[in-house]
Structure formats: C-alpha cells, structure tokens
Short mmCIF file of C-alpha atoms in Angstrom, two decimals:
data_model
loop_
_atom_site.label_atom_id
_atom_site.label_comp_id
_atom_site.label_asym_id
_atom_site.label_seq_id
_atom_site.Cartn_x
_atom_site.Cartn_y
_atom_site.Cartn_z
CA MET A 163 -0.16 0.04 -0.14
CA ALA A 164 1.29 3.67 -1.17
CA THR A 165 2.27 6.05 1.98
CA LEU A 166 0.11 8.62 2.07
CA GLY A 167 0.69 11.23 0.04
CA ALA A 168 3.61 9.60 -1.61
CA PRO A 169 3.44 9.39 -5.32
CA ALA A 170 1.93 6.50 -6.75
CA LYS A 171 4.39 5.64 -9.32
CA LYS A 172 8.01 5.99 -9.80
CA HIS A 173 10.21 7.08 -12.55
CA LYS A 174 12.25 4.86 -14.62
CA VAL A 175 15.43 5.86 -15.93
CA THR A 176 16.96 5.44 -19.54
CA VAL A 177 20.63 6.15 -20.26
CA ILE A 178 20.80 6.34 -24.41
CA GLY A 179 24.46 5.91 -24.72
CA SER A 180 27.28 3.51 -23.30
CA GLY A 181 30.68 5.37 -24.08
CA ASN A 182 32.93 6.08 -21.42
CA TRP A 183 31.00 9.07 -20.26
CA GLY A 184 27.70 7.18 -20.80
CA SER A 185 28.79 4.36 -18.49
CA ALA A 186 30.17 6.83 -16.07
CA VAL A 187 26.69 8.37 -16.01
CA SER A 188 24.68 5.18 -15.96
CA LYS A 189 26.88 4.28 -12.66
CA ILE A 190 26.08 7.28 -10.88
CA VAL A 191 22.47 7.18 -11.72
CA ALA A 192 21.91 3.46 -10.92
CA GLU A 193 23.57 3.91 -7.56
CA ASN A 194 20.90 6.88 -6.79
CA THR A 195 17.96 5.18 -8.15
CA LYS A 196 18.90 1.97 -5.72
CA ALA A 197 19.39 4.38 -3.02
CA ASN A 198 15.64 6.20 -3.32
CA PRO A 199 13.21 3.53 -4.20
CA ASN A 200 10.40 6.23 -3.14
CA LEU A 201 11.50 8.27 -6.15
CA PHE A 202 12.63 5.65 -8.89
CA GLU A 203 12.45 2.30 -10.09
CA GLU A 204 15.98 0.45 -9.23
CA LYS A 205 16.47 -0.91 -12.54
CA VAL A 206 18.32 1.19 -15.02
CA SER A 207 18.37 0.64 -18.63
CA MET A 208 21.54 1.49 -20.82
CA TRP A 209 21.29 1.29 -24.36
CA VAL A 210 24.52 0.24 -26.22
CA TYR A 211 25.48 0.25 -29.91
CA GLU A 212 25.91 -3.62 -29.99
CA GLU A 213 29.64 -4.42 -31.13
CA GLU A 214 31.47 -7.86 -30.74
CA MET A 215 34.78 -8.14 -29.07
CA THR A 216 36.97 -10.49 -27.32
CA LEU A 217 37.83 -9.53 -23.80
CA PRO A 218 41.84 -8.59 -23.58
CA LYS A 219 43.87 -11.07 -21.75
CA SER A 220 44.96 -8.12 -19.51
CA SER A 221 41.70 -7.66 -18.22
CA LYS A 222 41.53 -8.82 -14.26
CA LEU A 223 38.23 -10.30 -15.51
CA TYR A 224 39.93 -12.78 -17.82
CA ASP A 225 39.51 -16.51 -17.40
CA SER A 226 41.41 -18.82 -19.94
CA THR A 227 38.80 -21.53 -19.13
CA SER A 228 35.78 -19.46 -19.93
CA ASP A 229 34.52 -19.62 -23.51
CA LEU A 230 33.01 -16.02 -22.43
CA CYS A 231 36.57 -14.78 -22.19
CA THR A 232 38.14 -16.51 -24.90
CA LYS A 233 35.62 -16.41 -27.56
CA THR A 234 34.27 -13.36 -29.76
CA GLN A 235 30.96 -12.15 -27.50
CA LYS A 236 28.25 -9.16 -27.72
CA LEU A 237 29.22 -6.09 -26.15
CA THR A 238 25.67 -6.10 -23.90
CA GLU A 239 26.61 -9.48 -22.54
CA LEU A 240 29.82 -8.90 -21.59
CA ILE A 241 28.29 -6.10 -19.55
CA ASN A 242 25.68 -7.59 -18.16
CA HIS A 243 27.54 -10.45 -16.84
CA PHE A 244 30.71 -8.98 -15.52
CA HIS A 245 29.00 -5.76 -14.54
CA GLU A 246 31.62 -3.89 -16.59
CA ASN A 247 32.04 -2.10 -19.51
CA VAL A 248 35.01 -3.66 -20.47
CA LYS A 249 35.58 -1.71 -23.68
CA TYR A 250 34.66 1.78 -23.07
CA LEU A 251 35.27 1.64 -19.17
CA PRO A 252 37.03 -1.34 -18.09
CA GLY A 253 38.20 -2.02 -14.59
CA ILE A 254 35.28 0.21 -13.07
CA PRO A 255 32.45 -2.12 -11.79
CA LEU A 256 29.01 -0.94 -12.78
CA PRO A 257 25.83 -1.40 -10.10
CA GLU A 258 24.46 -4.63 -10.51
CA ASN A 259 21.10 -2.71 -11.48
CA VAL A 260 22.32 -1.56 -14.54
CA TRP A 261 20.81 -3.34 -17.68
CA ALA A 262 22.85 -3.25 -20.91
CA THR A 263 20.65 -3.95 -23.99
CA SER A 264 21.08 -3.17 -28.04
CA SER A 265 17.45 -2.63 -28.50
CA LEU A 266 16.43 1.16 -28.33
CA GLN A 267 12.63 0.35 -28.19
CA HIS A 268 13.16 -2.26 -25.25
CA ALA A 269 16.03 0.52 -23.50
CA VAL A 270 13.17 3.29 -23.50
CA GLU A 271 10.05 1.12 -22.77
CA ASP A 272 7.92 3.11 -20.00
CA SER A 273 10.74 5.30 -19.10
CA THR A 274 9.69 8.78 -17.89
CA ILE A 275 13.52 10.11 -17.39
CA LEU A 276 15.89 9.79 -20.79
CA VAL A 277 19.42 10.77 -20.25
CA PHE A 278 20.87 11.22 -23.95
CA ASN A 279 24.36 10.72 -23.66
CA VAL A 280 25.96 9.73 -27.18
CA PRO A 281 27.99 11.36 -30.03
CA HIS A 282 26.25 14.46 -31.36
CA GLN A 283 26.44 13.34 -35.05
CA PHE A 284 24.40 10.54 -34.33
CA ILE A 285 21.45 12.09 -32.20
CA GLY A 286 19.35 12.75 -35.18
CA SER A 287 19.25 9.20 -36.39
CA ILE A 288 18.59 7.93 -33.01
CA CYS A 289 15.57 10.18 -32.20
CA ASP A 290 14.11 9.09 -35.59
CA ARG A 291 14.16 5.73 -33.90
CA LEU A 292 12.72 6.55 -31.05
CA LYS A 293 9.69 8.42 -32.15
CA GLY A 294 6.48 6.32 -31.34
CA HIS A 295 8.57 4.29 -28.76
CA ILE A 296 8.50 6.72 -25.67
CA LEU A 297 6.00 7.73 -23.39
CA PRO A 298 4.57 11.01 -24.77
CA TYR A 299 5.20 12.76 -21.24
CA ALA A 300 8.47 11.56 -20.74
CA ARG A 301 11.50 14.38 -19.95
CA GLY A 302 15.06 14.17 -21.14
CA VAL A 303 18.26 15.41 -19.98
CA SER A 304 21.11 15.76 -22.56
CA CYS A 305 24.85 15.26 -21.78
CA ILE A 306 25.78 15.93 -25.55
CA LYS A 307 28.63 18.61 -26.10
CA GLY A 308 27.56 20.11 -29.30
CA VAL A 309 25.55 22.37 -31.53
CA ASP A 310 23.16 21.22 -34.14
CA VAL A 311 23.93 23.45 -37.46
CA SER A 312 21.55 23.13 -40.25
CA ASP A 313 20.83 25.47 -43.26
CA ALA A 314 18.17 27.30 -40.82
CA GLY A 315 20.75 28.04 -38.38
CA VAL A 316 22.05 26.67 -35.03
CA SER A 317 20.16 24.96 -32.13
CA LEU A 318 20.89 23.23 -29.25
CA TYR A 319 20.73 19.40 -29.14
CA SER A 320 18.50 19.80 -25.87
CA ASP A 321 15.94 21.62 -28.26
CA SER A 322 16.80 19.50 -31.08
CA ILE A 323 15.94 16.23 -29.04
CA GLY A 324 12.81 17.89 -27.40
CA SER A 325 11.57 18.63 -31.39
CA LYS A 326 11.99 15.57 -32.54
CA LEU A 327 10.47 13.60 -29.81
CA GLY A 328 8.13 16.35 -28.57
CA ILE A 329 9.41 16.27 -24.99
CA TYR A 330 10.93 18.69 -22.70
CA CYS A 331 14.71 18.38 -22.47
CA GLY A 332 17.44 19.99 -20.11
CA ALA A 333 20.97 19.44 -20.26
CA LEU A 334 24.16 18.27 -18.14
CA SER A 335 27.65 19.60 -18.55
CA GLY A 336 30.64 20.27 -16.33
CA ALA A 337 34.36 19.31 -16.02
CA ASN A 338 33.58 16.00 -16.12
CA ILE A 339 36.53 13.51 -17.32
CA ALA A 340 34.57 10.39 -17.40
CA ASN A 341 37.35 7.93 -16.15
CA GLU A 342 38.09 10.61 -13.32
CA VAL A 343 34.21 10.69 -12.32
CA ALA A 344 34.01 6.71 -12.70
CA GLU A 345 36.86 6.40 -10.58
CA GLU A 346 34.92 8.30 -7.96
CA LYS A 347 37.26 11.40 -8.04
CA TYR A 348 35.68 14.60 -6.56
CA SER A 349 34.03 16.47 -9.03
CA GLU A 350 31.23 18.92 -9.68
CA THR A 351 28.53 19.34 -13.05
CA THR A 352 25.69 21.77 -13.85
CA ILE A 353 22.17 20.65 -14.70
CA ALA A 354 20.11 23.16 -16.60
CA TYR A 355 16.66 22.43 -16.06
CA ASP A 356 13.79 25.11 -16.48
CA PRO A 357 10.40 22.66 -15.48
CA PRO A 358 7.55 23.03 -17.85
CA LYS A 359 4.44 25.05 -16.28
CA ILE A 360 2.34 22.22 -17.11
CA ASP A 361 4.48 19.94 -14.82
CA SER A 362 4.23 22.50 -12.14
CA GLN A 363 2.99 20.40 -9.23
CA SER A 364 5.98 21.86 -6.75
CA PRO A 365 7.54 24.10 -9.28
CA THR A 366 11.11 24.96 -9.02
CA PRO A 367 11.63 28.36 -7.79
CA THR A 368 12.06 30.80 -10.92
CA GLN A 369 15.35 32.14 -9.05
CA ASP A 370 17.93 29.67 -9.13
CA SER A 371 19.65 29.00 -5.73
CA SER A 372 22.98 29.79 -8.11
CA SER A 373 22.02 32.40 -10.24
CA SER A 374 19.33 34.65 -11.02
CA ALA A 375 18.45 32.94 -14.61
CA PRO A 376 15.59 33.86 -16.34
CA LYS A 377 12.92 31.33 -17.32
CA ILE A 378 13.59 29.88 -21.26
CA ASN A 379 10.68 30.02 -23.43
CA LEU A 380 9.81 26.56 -25.24
CA GLU A 381 9.52 29.03 -28.20
CA GLU A 382 12.64 30.15 -29.20
CA VAL A 383 11.91 33.69 -30.91
CA ASP A 384 15.21 34.92 -31.94
CA ALA A 385 15.48 34.57 -35.45
CA LYS A 386 19.18 33.92 -35.70
CA VAL A 387 18.76 30.54 -34.32
CA VAL A 388 16.31 27.76 -35.09
CA SER A 389 12.79 28.12 -33.90
CA THR A 390 11.16 25.39 -31.89
CA LYS A 391 7.74 24.83 -30.79
CA VAL A 392 7.01 21.97 -28.80
CA LYS A 393 3.47 20.68 -27.46
CA LEU A 394 4.29 19.15 -24.36
CA GLN A 395 1.99 16.46 -22.76
CA PRO A 396 1.95 17.23 -18.83
CA LEU A 397 3.97 14.73 -16.64
CA PRO A 398 0.61 12.57 -15.05
CA SER A 399 0.28 13.81 -11.09
CA GLU A 400 0.82 10.00 -10.23
CA PHE A 401 4.79 10.38 -10.76
CA PRO A 402 7.11 12.79 -8.40
CA PRO A 403 7.61 15.98 -10.09
CA ILE A 404 10.83 16.33 -12.30
CA ASP A 405 12.22 19.35 -11.27
CA HIS A 406 15.59 20.97 -9.68
CA ALA A 407 15.21 18.52 -6.40
CA THR A 408 14.53 15.64 -8.41
CA LEU A 409 17.23 15.88 -10.82
CA LYS A 410 19.79 16.50 -8.14
CA THR A 411 18.64 13.43 -6.61
CA LEU A 412 19.05 11.48 -9.32
CA PHE A 413 22.71 12.57 -10.11
CA TYR A 414 24.37 13.89 -6.84
CA ARG A 415 26.76 11.66 -5.27
CA PRO A 416 29.26 12.61 -2.48
CA TYR A 417 32.08 12.56 -5.17
CA PHE A 418 29.84 14.09 -7.87
CA HIS A 419 28.40 17.62 -6.96
CA VAL A 420 25.82 18.79 -8.55
CA ARG A 421 24.60 22.49 -9.19
CA THR A 422 20.93 23.04 -10.84
CA VAL A 423 20.11 26.31 -13.07
CA SER A 424 17.46 27.41 -15.65
CA ASP A 425 19.91 28.56 -18.04
CA VAL A 426 19.82 25.40 -20.44
CA ALA A 427 21.29 27.56 -23.58
CA GLY A 428 24.27 28.49 -21.63
CA VAL A 429 24.80 24.98 -20.21
CA SER A 430 24.29 23.51 -23.50
CA LEU A 431 26.69 26.09 -25.33
CA GLY A 432 29.50 25.82 -22.56
CA GLY A 433 29.64 22.11 -23.04
CA ALA A 434 29.99 22.44 -27.19
CA LEU A 435 32.04 25.41 -27.76
CA LYS A 436 34.89 24.82 -24.97
CA ASN A 437 35.86 21.57 -27.03
CA ILE A 438 36.87 24.17 -30.19
CA VAL A 439 39.31 26.18 -27.34
CA ALA A 440 40.59 22.66 -26.18
CA LEU A 441 41.79 21.97 -29.71
CA ALA A 442 43.52 25.47 -29.79
CA ALA A 443 44.95 24.70 -26.31
CA GLY A 444 46.40 21.12 -27.51
CA PHE A 445 47.72 22.66 -30.86
CA VAL A 446 49.90 25.60 -28.95
CA ASP A 447 51.08 23.15 -26.35
CA GLY A 448 52.06 20.40 -29.20
CA VAL A 449 54.29 23.29 -30.50
CA GLY A 450 55.88 24.05 -26.89
CA TRP A 451 54.61 27.34 -26.23
CA GLY A 452 54.05 26.76 -22.82
CA ASN A 453 51.31 27.84 -20.22
CA ASN A 454 51.42 31.49 -20.93
CA ALA A 455 50.05 31.05 -24.65
CA LYS A 456 47.87 28.19 -23.27
CA ALA A 457 46.39 30.43 -20.53
CA ALA A 458 46.06 33.53 -23.53
CA ILE A 459 44.02 30.77 -25.72
CA MET A 460 41.91 29.76 -22.41
CA ARG A 461 40.90 33.55 -21.88
CA VAL A 462 40.30 34.36 -25.23
CA GLY A 463 38.08 31.13 -25.60
CA LEU A 464 35.95 31.91 -22.76
CA LEU A 465 35.00 35.36 -24.38
CA GLU A 466 34.01 34.33 -27.55
CA MET A 467 31.89 31.58 -25.80
CA VAL A 468 30.08 34.23 -23.97
CA LYS A 469 29.96 36.40 -27.07
CA PHE A 470 28.42 33.70 -29.01
CA GLY A 471 25.84 33.07 -26.67
CA LYS A 472 24.63 36.77 -25.82
CA GLU A 473 24.60 36.88 -29.88
CA PHE A 474 22.60 34.13 -30.85
CA PHE A 475 20.86 32.89 -27.68
CA SER A 476 20.33 36.34 -26.16
CA ASP A 477 16.94 35.73 -24.58
CA SER A 478 18.15 32.98 -22.82
CA VAL A 479 21.86 33.13 -22.07
CA ILE A 480 23.44 34.73 -18.82
CA ALA A 481 27.26 35.53 -19.07
CA ALA A 482 27.46 34.02 -15.15
CA THR A 483 26.87 30.44 -16.76
CA PHE A 484 29.96 30.47 -18.63
CA THR A 485 31.92 32.21 -15.98
CA GLU A 486 30.59 31.19 -12.67
CA GLU A 487 29.56 27.19 -13.09
CA SER A 488 31.23 24.15 -13.62
CA CYS A 489 29.77 24.10 -17.40
CA GLY A 490 31.81 27.04 -18.06
CA VAL A 491 35.10 27.91 -16.88
CA ALA A 492 35.69 24.73 -15.02
CA ASP A 493 35.04 22.64 -17.92
CA LEU A 494 36.95 25.02 -20.13
CA ILE A 495 40.06 24.58 -17.72
CA THR A 496 39.86 20.90 -17.56
CA SER A 497 39.22 20.30 -21.29
CA CYS A 498 42.23 22.52 -21.90
CA SER A 499 44.25 20.60 -19.64
CA GLY A 500 43.81 16.79 -19.94
CA GLY A 501 40.66 16.23 -22.21
CA ARG A 502 40.10 14.00 -25.39
CA ASN A 503 39.99 17.22 -27.79
CA PHE A 504 43.20 18.79 -26.12
CA ARG A 505 45.18 15.51 -26.27
CA CYS A 506 44.19 14.66 -29.85
CA ALA A 507 45.13 18.27 -31.28
CA LYS A 508 48.71 18.18 -28.78
CA LEU A 509 49.39 14.46 -30.65
CA SER A 510 48.63 15.61 -34.08
CA ILE A 511 51.03 18.60 -33.78
CA GLU A 512 53.71 16.43 -32.16
CA ARG A 513 53.15 13.49 -34.73
CA GLY A 514 52.57 15.74 -37.81
CA VAL A 515 49.68 13.92 -38.62
CA PRO A 516 45.90 15.01 -39.15
CA ILE A 517 43.63 14.85 -36.15
CA ASP A 518 41.30 12.86 -37.65
CA GLU A 519 44.15 10.06 -37.53
CA VAL A 520 45.14 10.89 -34.15
CA GLU A 521 41.14 9.93 -33.36
CA GLN A 522 41.20 6.46 -35.32
CA SER A 523 44.56 5.47 -33.24
CA GLU A 524 43.57 6.80 -29.69
CA LEU A 525 39.87 6.74 -28.78
CA ASN A 526 39.36 3.06 -29.15
CA GLY A 527 36.01 3.74 -31.56
CA GLN A 528 35.02 6.80 -29.82
CA LYS A 529 34.70 10.34 -31.67
CA LEU A 530 36.01 13.77 -30.98
CA GLN A 531 33.40 16.84 -30.91
CA GLY A 532 35.65 19.66 -30.94
CA ASN A 533 36.80 18.90 -34.63
CA LEU A 534 32.99 18.68 -36.08
CA THR A 535 31.59 21.67 -33.91
CA ALA A 536 34.31 23.88 -34.77
CA ARG A 537 33.13 23.00 -38.75
CA GLU A 538 29.59 23.57 -37.89
CA VAL A 539 30.32 26.41 -35.79
CA ASN A 540 32.14 28.22 -38.66
CA SER A 541 29.37 27.13 -41.56
CA PHE A 542 26.90 29.14 -39.21
CA LEU A 543 29.19 32.07 -38.82
CA LYS A 544 30.46 32.14 -42.65
CA GLN A 545 26.55 32.09 -43.57
CA ARG A 546 26.18 35.07 -41.57
CA GLY A 547 29.55 37.23 -42.34
CA GLN A 548 30.32 36.75 -38.96
CA GLU A 549 33.92 34.75 -39.21
CA GLN A 550 36.05 37.79 -38.09
CA GLU A 551 33.92 38.59 -35.01
CA PHE A 552 35.29 35.02 -33.72
CA PRO A 553 39.14 35.00 -34.31
CA LEU A 554 39.94 32.17 -32.28
CA PHE A 555 36.97 29.79 -33.53
CA THR A 556 37.90 30.91 -37.24
CA ALA A 557 41.48 30.01 -36.49
CA ILE A 558 40.73 26.83 -35.24
CA TYR A 559 38.76 26.10 -38.36
CA ARG A 560 41.09 27.29 -40.62
CA ILE A 561 43.89 24.79 -39.12
CA LEU A 562 41.55 21.91 -39.33
CA GLU A 563 41.30 22.51 -42.98
CA GLY A 564 44.88 23.03 -43.83
CA GLU A 565 44.27 26.83 -44.45
CA ALA A 566 46.61 27.91 -41.62
CA GLN A 567 49.18 26.67 -39.18
CA VAL A 568 49.07 26.84 -35.72
CA ALA A 569 52.11 29.02 -35.99
CA ASP A 570 49.61 31.70 -37.35
CA ILE A 571 47.38 31.61 -34.20
CA PRO A 572 48.91 34.92 -32.61
CA ALA A 573 48.52 36.72 -36.04
CA LEU A 574 45.07 35.58 -36.41
CA LEU A 575 43.95 36.60 -33.15
CA ALA A 576 45.51 40.27 -33.91
CA GLU A 577 43.71 40.76 -36.87
#
C-alpha cells in the first residue's frame, strides 16, 4: 500500500549511450535509483550500440577456461555478465541494477526520464528511431556536448531532442572527465532544467540558488537560431515532479556534486564551444609554447563562448553561466588540460599527422567533438559573415582545413 501523500508511481530511468561517459553516468544514476526507491525504479536501462569483441587477456576479468573470455562475444552480454563496460570503461564495476541492451525500443519502454549521452553526430538518427516508442510525457536530460547546425541556423541538442520527440529536455554539462568521475574522484557538474509550467505540481523556484537566470521559453523567438515549438503533454500527477530537487537526487553523489540552474542554452553552449578552445590549447601545447600561451587561448576562448551565447541566444543565455558554473569556466580549464580534444590536438602536432588520424588510433572507437563543432560553428558564422568576430573559432577551423598553421594563431587573433 502506498504511503499517504507519496506518489503512486516511480520514475524509470534510461541512459541512451554507453561510451565511457555514458557508462559513468549510468553508474551514478543506478547508485541513486537504488538509494531512492521512493522516487525511482531500481533498474536502469543503458542502450548500447552493439559490437562484438573478445575480452583482452590484460583484463582482471579474463579466465582462460571460460568461453565467455576466450571467444568473441556481444558487448551487451559482456556488460551484463561482468557488470563492467569492458571496452569503454574497463576496470570500473557497474552497479548490478544497470541493464545493457542493444534494443532502443526495449531500453526506453515505460521510461519517464531519458538521459541522452551519445556522440552528437548520431543524435538525429537515434531520435528518428525513438519516435513512437517513448512515453509522450517523458522528460529528457542531454549530456551531449555540441550544437546542431543546419541551413536554417543553429540549435541546441536539448532543443533538437525536444523538437524531434515532442518532449522537454534539459542539459547536463561540467568539468567531467569520464574516467575520473567513474573512479569516484571529486568533481562537480551543472544541470540546467527549466520545468515546464504544465508540470508544476511543485515547481522549482524561478530564481536559482546559484544564479538569477530567467526562465527559458520553449518557443525560441530569436530569428538567428532555429525556431522550436514543442507541444508538451503534462507529466501525470501520479509521478514525483521532475524538477531541480528530483534531478539533483538522481545525479548527486558524494564524489559528484551537482548545481542546478535554469539556463539550458548557456549550459549546452558551454559544453559544446569549449571543445573548440580545447583543440586550440592542444595545438599550442603541441608546438611547445608553454602555459602563458595556453592561458591566453583559454581567456580568448571564454570571451568568444560568452559572445556567441549572447549574440545568438540573447533571450535566454546569461554570462554568469559561463563564468561561474562548472559547465563554463571549470569545464574549459579541464578540457584544455587533459580532455580528449586537447590530447588529440597536441598529439596531431607532435606527430605531424591530421587530427582525424589521431582520433582513429587513440580513442578506441569513440569520437572527438571539437573538430565537428568547429566546422559546424564556422559554417554558421560564415553564412552570416561573422567569422572575423570570432577569430579563435575561425583560426581553429582554418587549421583543421589546412588553410592556416598553428604558428599563425597569434597573428590571426590580432586581426
């Protein structure tokens, strides 16, 4: 029998994506669903892009007498048997309530909270496959760091997901190197979520504890970005409200601190644009210019991130999101010190090879985001004749395309 006043139903959570960050997020979420049975169903579904592999002999799980270890197996079978993502997050135990599946339809069945964590170039096709298979009142959180650029303009992946699926979607981003989070080393993140008014059983206050961010309209009215209109279905009152408190309960761990804001655009842009700056930091580190040069890159990059947000998302972005939150300056510092975009850019210079070649050799099948975002952002700026207003973003694009050299960066920034 339900407790008097308690919600009659619990939220089921699905994580869409199982790379190193997707697996780390699944670990966090599963720990919290188990710890909060009043709010969440314990089982967490994790969608896996199916692959076949043989367990490396170097793995602590390897048993030479077991066919499961010595013969080629499906990745989902290995994850569910060993409770470890042996390919993308090896050595990190996953909670036993994480269930890996290669079926998108089965993964999202009856889920009210969908956590998107896939490379941004795949989100469009994944959303197309999800249509008709999710609850119409489901809510989303995007962990995808990128921007969606088309001939019509630029939009956030949280908006793209919402538009394609007819749901509301917030965003999570921060200084979150996946392996460090999975190893339970202290870090923090930012969750942006602006609860739809139709879900206002106990709405989150319009003034955040961490900032005075304004509420964000579901209808984007700035003509410079893609207009999105989403007709939402309300979350049934039988469920606990999906608000800042619920999302903090879902994601907060003693080693993974969470700050909540309402600036979805700012959080999403911070996670996307810092990857371009991280490439620049890697390039200058690769030529041995030292810490002064890298600090200069980070300063200019942060200014261009803020300017891009205020220029193209002026109705919703606040500068403080970039300068005060983990999704902004903290993520920028981490990404320019040890993130994959920084490391691959640095290696490309040291080895004298294209960054795409480094990506293939170093990332174990995973994808960089910075090079794609740099090209997409440049296409958007070029179409509007605004490349010169963002000299660092433009310089990195030109280096990626072979139109400029790293040695040209100081001159390009001085123009």
